[in-house]
Amino acid sequence: MDIRPLRYLVAVADLGSFTLAAERLGVAQPAVSMSIRNMEKQLGLSLLDRGEKKVKPTAEGALLLVHARRILDEVEAAELALNEARGLTKGEVRIGIPSMLGSYYFPPILMAFKHRHQNLNLAVFEDGTRSIQKKIREGTLDVGVIVADRVPADLEAVSFLQEEMVVCVPSDHRFAEMEAVSFADFFEEELVLFKEGYFHREFIDRVCEKSGLTPRVAFESNLIPLTKSIVRQGFGITVFLKMVLKDEPDLVAVPFKERVFLNMSIAWKKGAYQSIADRAFVDFLLEHAEVAADK
């Protein structure tokens, strides 16, 4: 069976353009258009609404796309399995990691994994957990780090880390001498927060929703060094994973009165084929987490 028309259909639907789909696939635009036209004639159905601004799937096209994506996933899995049976591996792990963990937890793990598996490549992408989930579904990431208590039904996940979320304030702030801070007191302050889509911000949004409080957002930034600098200079406070504030003498970590622990998981697409490289990385990460927990 020639699956190219299905591949072309998925690309056009994702990008909303024959031209962009052809560029992504590395083929001529007329070939993409003609292939989909021929498939429509064979099926006797119109699969795409070729509007003036953006190409969209018809109702029939949307139905076929569900099956097309599944077929393409299975074909890719079969190709990987056959390659590995011949002694080959995919050779690369594409990992999505939130910035806090990417900066303060993963560097030694990534270096140690590379040392053990020198022939495998690591492609690391920093992103928010919501975007990481989306990219795993789309197949642009093999594995990714997400929040453990909100695992979508279409992903498999294994918890590997629990870390406390703490208030971060400068050493001269009134919270610095407190044993713990209430949510009500915290939300009275001007805050420096990550943008939406990151677990840091989702934690804040969940607390607000639960407590009926409203955050006073002074700054939004996904840059941890910038956020620390803003806090140091007294223009706002924030929350971080506790690990982020190690070796920061001019910043103080204060727990919430209602202690908050965040569980993180390593996730991959449910039912998708995992290459030897992907499985090796997941196993290595869980092995490292077990050793760290025993210390």
Short mmCIF file of C-alpha atoms in Angstrom, two decimals:
data_model
loop_
_atom_site.label_atom_id
_atom_site.label_comp_id
_atom_site.label_asym_id
_atom_site.label_seq_id
_atom_site.Cartn_x
_atom_site.Cartn_y
_atom_site.Cartn_z
CA MET A 1 0.00 0.00 0.00
CA ASP A 2 1.29 3.46 -0.88
CA ILE A 3 0.91 5.53 2.29
CA ARG A 4 2.26 8.75 0.76
CA PRO A 5 -1.23 10.22 0.17
CA LEU A 6 -2.01 9.72 3.86
CA ARG A 7 1.28 11.37 4.83
CA TYR A 8 0.51 14.28 2.50
CA LEU A 9 -3.03 14.61 3.86
CA VAL A 10 -1.80 14.78 7.48
CA ALA A 11 0.83 17.39 6.61
CA VAL A 12 -1.66 19.61 4.76
CA ALA A 13 -4.18 19.33 7.59
CA ASP A 14 -1.56 20.18 10.22
CA LEU A 15 -0.13 23.15 8.33
CA GLY A 16 -3.25 24.38 6.54
CA SER A 17 -1.33 24.77 3.29
CA PHE A 18 -0.26 22.62 0.33
CA THR A 19 2.86 24.74 -0.10
CA LEU A 20 3.97 24.44 3.53
CA ALA A 21 3.22 20.72 3.53
CA ALA A 22 5.34 20.22 0.42
CA GLU A 23 8.22 22.16 2.01
CA ARG A 24 8.06 20.05 5.16
CA LEU A 25 7.95 16.81 3.18
CA GLY A 26 10.62 17.86 0.69
CA VAL A 27 8.48 17.25 -2.39
CA ALA A 28 6.99 19.41 -5.13
CA GLN A 29 3.72 21.13 -4.28
CA PRO A 30 1.88 19.79 -7.38
CA ALA A 31 2.76 16.24 -6.30
CA VAL A 32 1.06 16.78 -2.94
CA SER A 33 -2.03 18.32 -4.52
CA MET A 34 -2.33 15.66 -7.22
CA SER A 35 -1.86 12.79 -4.77
CA ILE A 36 -4.65 14.02 -2.51
CA ARG A 37 -6.91 14.72 -5.52
CA ASN A 38 -6.42 11.13 -6.74
CA MET A 39 -7.23 9.78 -3.28
CA GLU A 40 -10.42 11.88 -3.18
CA LYS A 41 -11.46 10.48 -6.59
CA GLN A 42 -10.83 6.91 -5.45
CA LEU A 43 -12.87 7.43 -2.29
CA GLY A 44 -15.55 9.54 -3.95
CA LEU A 45 -15.25 12.07 -1.13
CA SER A 46 -13.95 15.58 -0.64
CA LEU A 47 -11.34 15.44 2.11
CA LEU A 48 -10.15 19.05 2.21
CA ASP A 49 -11.92 22.39 2.16
CA ARG A 50 -9.64 24.46 -0.05
CA GLY A 51 -10.55 27.88 1.30
CA GLU A 52 -8.95 31.14 0.25
CA LYS A 53 -6.90 31.62 3.41
CA LYS A 54 -6.36 28.17 4.91
CA VAL A 55 -6.96 24.59 3.86
CA LYS A 56 -9.08 22.69 6.39
CA PRO A 57 -10.30 19.07 6.59
CA THR A 58 -13.91 18.39 5.71
CA ALA A 59 -15.96 16.23 8.09
CA GLU A 60 -14.99 13.19 6.01
CA GLY A 61 -11.37 14.32 5.94
CA ALA A 62 -11.29 14.70 9.73
CA LEU A 63 -12.62 11.16 10.07
CA LEU A 64 -9.93 9.78 7.75
CA LEU A 65 -7.23 11.78 9.54
CA VAL A 66 -7.87 9.89 12.79
CA HIS A 67 -7.08 6.62 11.04
CA ALA A 68 -4.29 8.10 8.89
CA ARG A 69 -2.36 9.26 11.96
CA ARG A 70 -2.74 5.83 13.53
CA ILE A 71 -1.56 4.10 10.35
CA LEU A 72 1.50 6.36 10.04
CA ASP A 73 2.39 5.75 13.70
CA GLU A 74 2.18 2.00 13.14
CA VAL A 75 4.29 2.18 9.97
CA GLU A 76 6.97 4.17 11.82
CA ALA A 77 6.91 1.65 14.67
CA ALA A 78 7.27 -1.24 12.22
CA GLU A 79 10.23 0.44 10.51
CA LEU A 80 11.97 1.01 13.86
CA ALA A 81 11.36 -2.57 14.96
CA LEU A 82 12.75 -3.97 11.71
CA ASN A 83 15.81 -1.71 11.88
CA GLU A 84 16.52 -2.81 15.42
CA ALA A 85 16.11 -6.45 14.38
CA ARG A 86 18.94 -5.81 11.91
CA GLY A 87 21.10 -4.52 14.74
CA LEU A 88 20.37 -0.83 14.09
CA THR A 89 18.86 1.69 16.51
CA LYS A 90 17.16 4.99 16.12
CA GLY A 91 20.23 6.49 17.74
CA GLU A 92 18.56 9.60 19.12
CA VAL A 93 16.29 10.49 22.01
CA ARG A 94 14.22 13.67 21.66
CA ILE A 95 13.44 14.86 25.18
CA GLY A 96 11.18 17.69 26.34
CA ILE A 97 12.13 19.19 29.72
CA PRO A 98 10.67 22.19 31.62
CA SER A 99 13.25 24.91 32.19
CA MET A 100 13.54 24.55 35.98
CA LEU A 101 14.35 20.86 35.75
CA GLY A 102 16.44 21.39 32.63
CA SER A 103 18.68 23.82 34.48
CA TYR A 104 18.84 22.28 37.97
CA TYR A 105 18.08 18.56 37.81
CA PHE A 106 18.85 17.08 34.42
CA PRO A 107 22.38 18.27 33.46
CA PRO A 108 24.26 15.57 35.44
CA ILE A 109 21.78 12.91 34.31
CA LEU A 110 22.16 13.83 30.65
CA MET A 111 25.95 13.87 30.90
CA ALA A 112 26.03 10.50 32.70
CA PHE A 113 23.64 8.96 30.14
CA LYS A 114 25.80 10.21 27.28
CA HIS A 115 28.90 8.80 28.97
CA ARG A 116 27.26 5.36 29.26
CA HIS A 117 25.74 5.40 25.75
CA GLN A 118 28.25 7.29 23.67
CA ASN A 119 26.71 6.23 20.34
CA LEU A 120 23.30 7.64 21.17
CA ASN A 121 22.42 11.28 20.56
CA LEU A 122 20.34 13.41 22.89
CA ALA A 123 18.20 16.23 21.51
CA VAL A 124 16.92 18.26 24.46
CA PHE A 125 14.10 20.79 24.07
CA GLU A 126 13.07 23.24 26.80
CA ASP A 127 9.32 23.84 26.91
CA GLY A 128 6.25 24.04 29.13
CA THR A 129 4.63 20.79 30.23
CA ARG A 130 1.46 21.47 28.23
CA SER A 131 3.45 21.97 25.03
CA ILE A 132 5.56 18.91 25.82
CA GLN A 133 2.42 16.77 26.02
CA LYS A 134 1.26 18.08 22.64
CA LYS A 135 4.61 17.39 20.99
CA ILE A 136 4.72 13.83 22.34
CA ARG A 137 1.30 13.23 20.79
CA GLU A 138 2.47 14.71 17.48
CA GLY A 139 5.62 12.58 17.49
CA THR A 140 8.08 15.49 17.50
CA LEU A 141 9.25 14.40 20.98
CA ASP A 142 9.92 10.82 22.05
CA VAL A 143 9.68 11.40 25.80
CA GLY A 144 9.05 14.38 28.04
CA VAL A 145 8.69 15.53 31.63
CA ILE A 146 5.15 16.35 32.77
CA VAL A 147 3.30 16.84 36.06
CA ALA A 148 2.43 13.42 37.49
CA ASP A 149 -1.04 14.24 38.80
CA ARG A 150 -2.33 15.40 35.41
CA VAL A 151 -1.38 12.64 32.97
CA PRO A 152 -3.62 12.64 29.85
CA ALA A 153 -5.26 9.36 28.91
CA ASP A 154 -3.25 9.08 25.68
CA LEU A 155 0.15 9.16 27.45
CA GLU A 156 2.03 6.61 29.53
CA ALA A 157 3.97 8.06 32.47
CA VAL A 158 6.17 6.97 35.37
CA SER A 159 6.90 9.24 38.34
CA PHE A 160 10.56 9.86 39.09
CA LEU A 161 10.78 13.01 41.23
CA GLN A 162 9.00 14.73 44.11
CA GLU A 163 10.14 18.25 45.00
CA GLU A 164 8.69 20.96 47.20
CA MET A 165 7.40 24.23 45.76
CA VAL A 166 8.58 27.11 47.96
CA VAL A 167 8.20 30.87 48.09
CA CYS A 168 11.29 32.76 46.89
CA VAL A 169 11.98 36.14 48.50
CA PRO A 170 15.01 38.43 48.98
CA SER A 171 16.79 38.15 52.36
CA ASP A 172 15.35 41.47 53.58
CA HIS A 173 11.71 40.60 52.80
CA ARG A 174 9.24 40.20 55.67
CA PHE A 175 8.63 36.56 54.69
CA ALA A 176 12.34 35.71 55.05
CA GLU A 177 12.08 35.31 58.84
CA MET A 178 8.84 33.32 58.73
CA GLU A 179 8.72 29.55 59.20
CA ALA A 180 5.97 29.30 56.55
CA VAL A 181 3.76 31.55 54.42
CA SER A 182 0.00 31.26 53.91
CA PHE A 183 -1.49 31.40 50.44
CA ALA A 184 -3.47 34.49 51.46
CA ASP A 185 -0.29 36.36 52.46
CA PHE A 186 1.55 35.20 49.36
CA PHE A 187 -1.11 36.51 46.99
CA GLU A 188 -1.07 39.93 48.63
CA GLU A 189 2.43 40.42 47.17
CA GLU A 190 3.38 41.43 43.64
CA LEU A 191 4.44 38.27 41.82
CA VAL A 192 6.93 37.26 39.15
CA LEU A 193 5.45 34.28 37.31
CA PHE A 194 6.15 32.00 34.38
CA LYS A 195 3.85 32.33 31.41
CA GLU A 196 0.86 30.03 30.93
CA GLY A 197 1.61 26.45 29.92
CA TYR A 198 4.42 25.90 32.45
CA PHE A 199 3.90 23.84 35.61
CA HIS A 200 5.12 26.80 37.70
CA ARG A 201 2.21 28.91 36.44
CA GLU A 202 -0.30 26.05 36.50
CA PHE A 203 0.48 25.52 40.18
CA ILE A 204 -0.35 29.18 40.88
CA ASP A 205 -3.53 29.00 38.78
CA ARG A 206 -4.73 25.85 40.62
CA VAL A 207 -4.17 27.46 44.03
CA CYS A 208 -6.08 30.58 42.92
CA GLU A 209 -8.95 28.49 41.60
CA LYS A 210 -9.14 26.46 44.80
CA SER A 211 -8.84 29.39 47.21
CA GLY A 212 -10.67 32.08 45.27
CA LEU A 213 -7.63 34.37 45.40
CA THR A 214 -6.35 36.55 42.55
CA PRO A 215 -2.62 36.92 41.79
CA ARG A 216 -1.06 40.37 41.44
CA VAL A 217 1.22 39.67 38.48
CA ALA A 218 4.01 42.26 38.22
CA PHE A 219 6.20 40.40 35.71
CA GLU A 220 5.87 37.36 33.46
CA SER A 221 9.05 35.59 32.38
CA ASN A 222 10.21 32.05 31.65
CA LEU A 223 13.83 33.08 32.25
CA ILE A 224 14.95 31.85 35.66
CA PRO A 225 18.01 34.16 35.99
CA LEU A 226 15.84 37.18 35.14
CA THR A 227 13.18 36.13 37.65
CA LYS A 228 15.82 35.74 40.37
CA SER A 229 17.23 39.18 39.56
CA ILE A 230 13.77 40.80 39.80
CA VAL A 231 13.20 39.14 43.18
CA ARG A 232 16.64 40.18 44.47
CA GLN A 233 15.89 43.80 43.62
CA GLY A 234 12.59 43.72 45.47
CA PHE A 235 10.20 44.13 42.53
CA GLY A 236 8.25 40.96 43.28
CA ILE A 237 8.41 37.48 44.76
CA THR A 238 7.86 34.09 43.15
CA VAL A 239 7.70 30.33 43.70
CA PHE A 240 10.32 27.83 42.62
CA LEU A 241 11.13 24.19 43.11
CA LYS A 242 13.32 24.11 46.22
CA MET A 243 16.32 22.83 44.23
CA VAL A 244 16.45 26.10 42.28
CA LEU A 245 17.40 28.08 45.40
CA LYS A 246 20.40 26.05 46.51
CA ASP A 247 23.59 28.13 46.69
CA GLU A 248 21.65 31.40 46.53
CA PRO A 249 22.73 33.29 49.70
CA ASP A 250 20.73 36.43 48.92
CA LEU A 251 17.48 34.58 48.20
CA VAL A 252 15.44 32.76 50.82
CA ALA A 253 13.22 29.69 50.33
CA VAL A 254 10.14 29.68 52.59
CA PRO A 255 7.63 26.81 52.53
CA PHE A 256 3.89 27.33 52.35
CA LYS A 257 1.92 26.62 55.52
CA GLU A 258 0.04 24.07 53.48
CA ARG A 259 3.13 22.26 52.20
CA VAL A 260 3.16 21.77 48.43
CA PHE A 261 5.05 18.90 46.79
CA LEU A 262 5.12 18.53 43.03
CA ASN A 263 5.45 15.08 41.48
CA MET A 264 7.04 14.88 38.04
CA SER A 265 6.81 12.01 35.54
CA ILE A 266 8.62 10.93 32.42
CA ALA A 267 5.99 10.36 29.72
CA TRP A 268 5.66 8.94 26.22
CA LYS A 269 2.81 8.28 23.81
CA LYS A 270 0.57 5.41 24.87
CA GLY A 271 0.79 2.46 22.52
CA ALA A 272 3.63 3.98 20.49
CA TYR A 273 6.71 1.96 19.70
CA GLN A 274 9.70 2.87 21.89
CA SER A 275 13.12 2.52 20.33
CA ILE A 276 16.04 1.00 22.19
CA ALA A 277 17.41 4.52 22.71
CA ASP A 278 14.13 5.76 24.21
CA ARG A 279 13.83 2.79 26.56
CA ALA A 280 17.47 3.15 27.58
CA PHE A 281 16.94 6.78 28.57
CA VAL A 282 13.75 6.09 30.56
CA ASP A 283 15.41 3.19 32.38
CA PHE A 284 18.50 5.30 33.12
CA LEU A 285 16.42 8.18 34.49
CA LEU A 286 14.39 5.88 36.78
CA GLU A 287 17.60 4.17 37.92
CA HIS A 288 19.08 7.57 38.82
CA ALA A 289 15.88 8.55 40.67
CA GLU A 290 15.97 5.35 42.75
CA VAL A 291 19.63 5.91 43.70
CA ALA A 292 18.91 9.55 44.64
CA ALA A 293 15.92 8.50 46.77
CA ASP A 294 18.04 5.99 48.69
CA LYS A 295 20.62 8.61 49.67
#
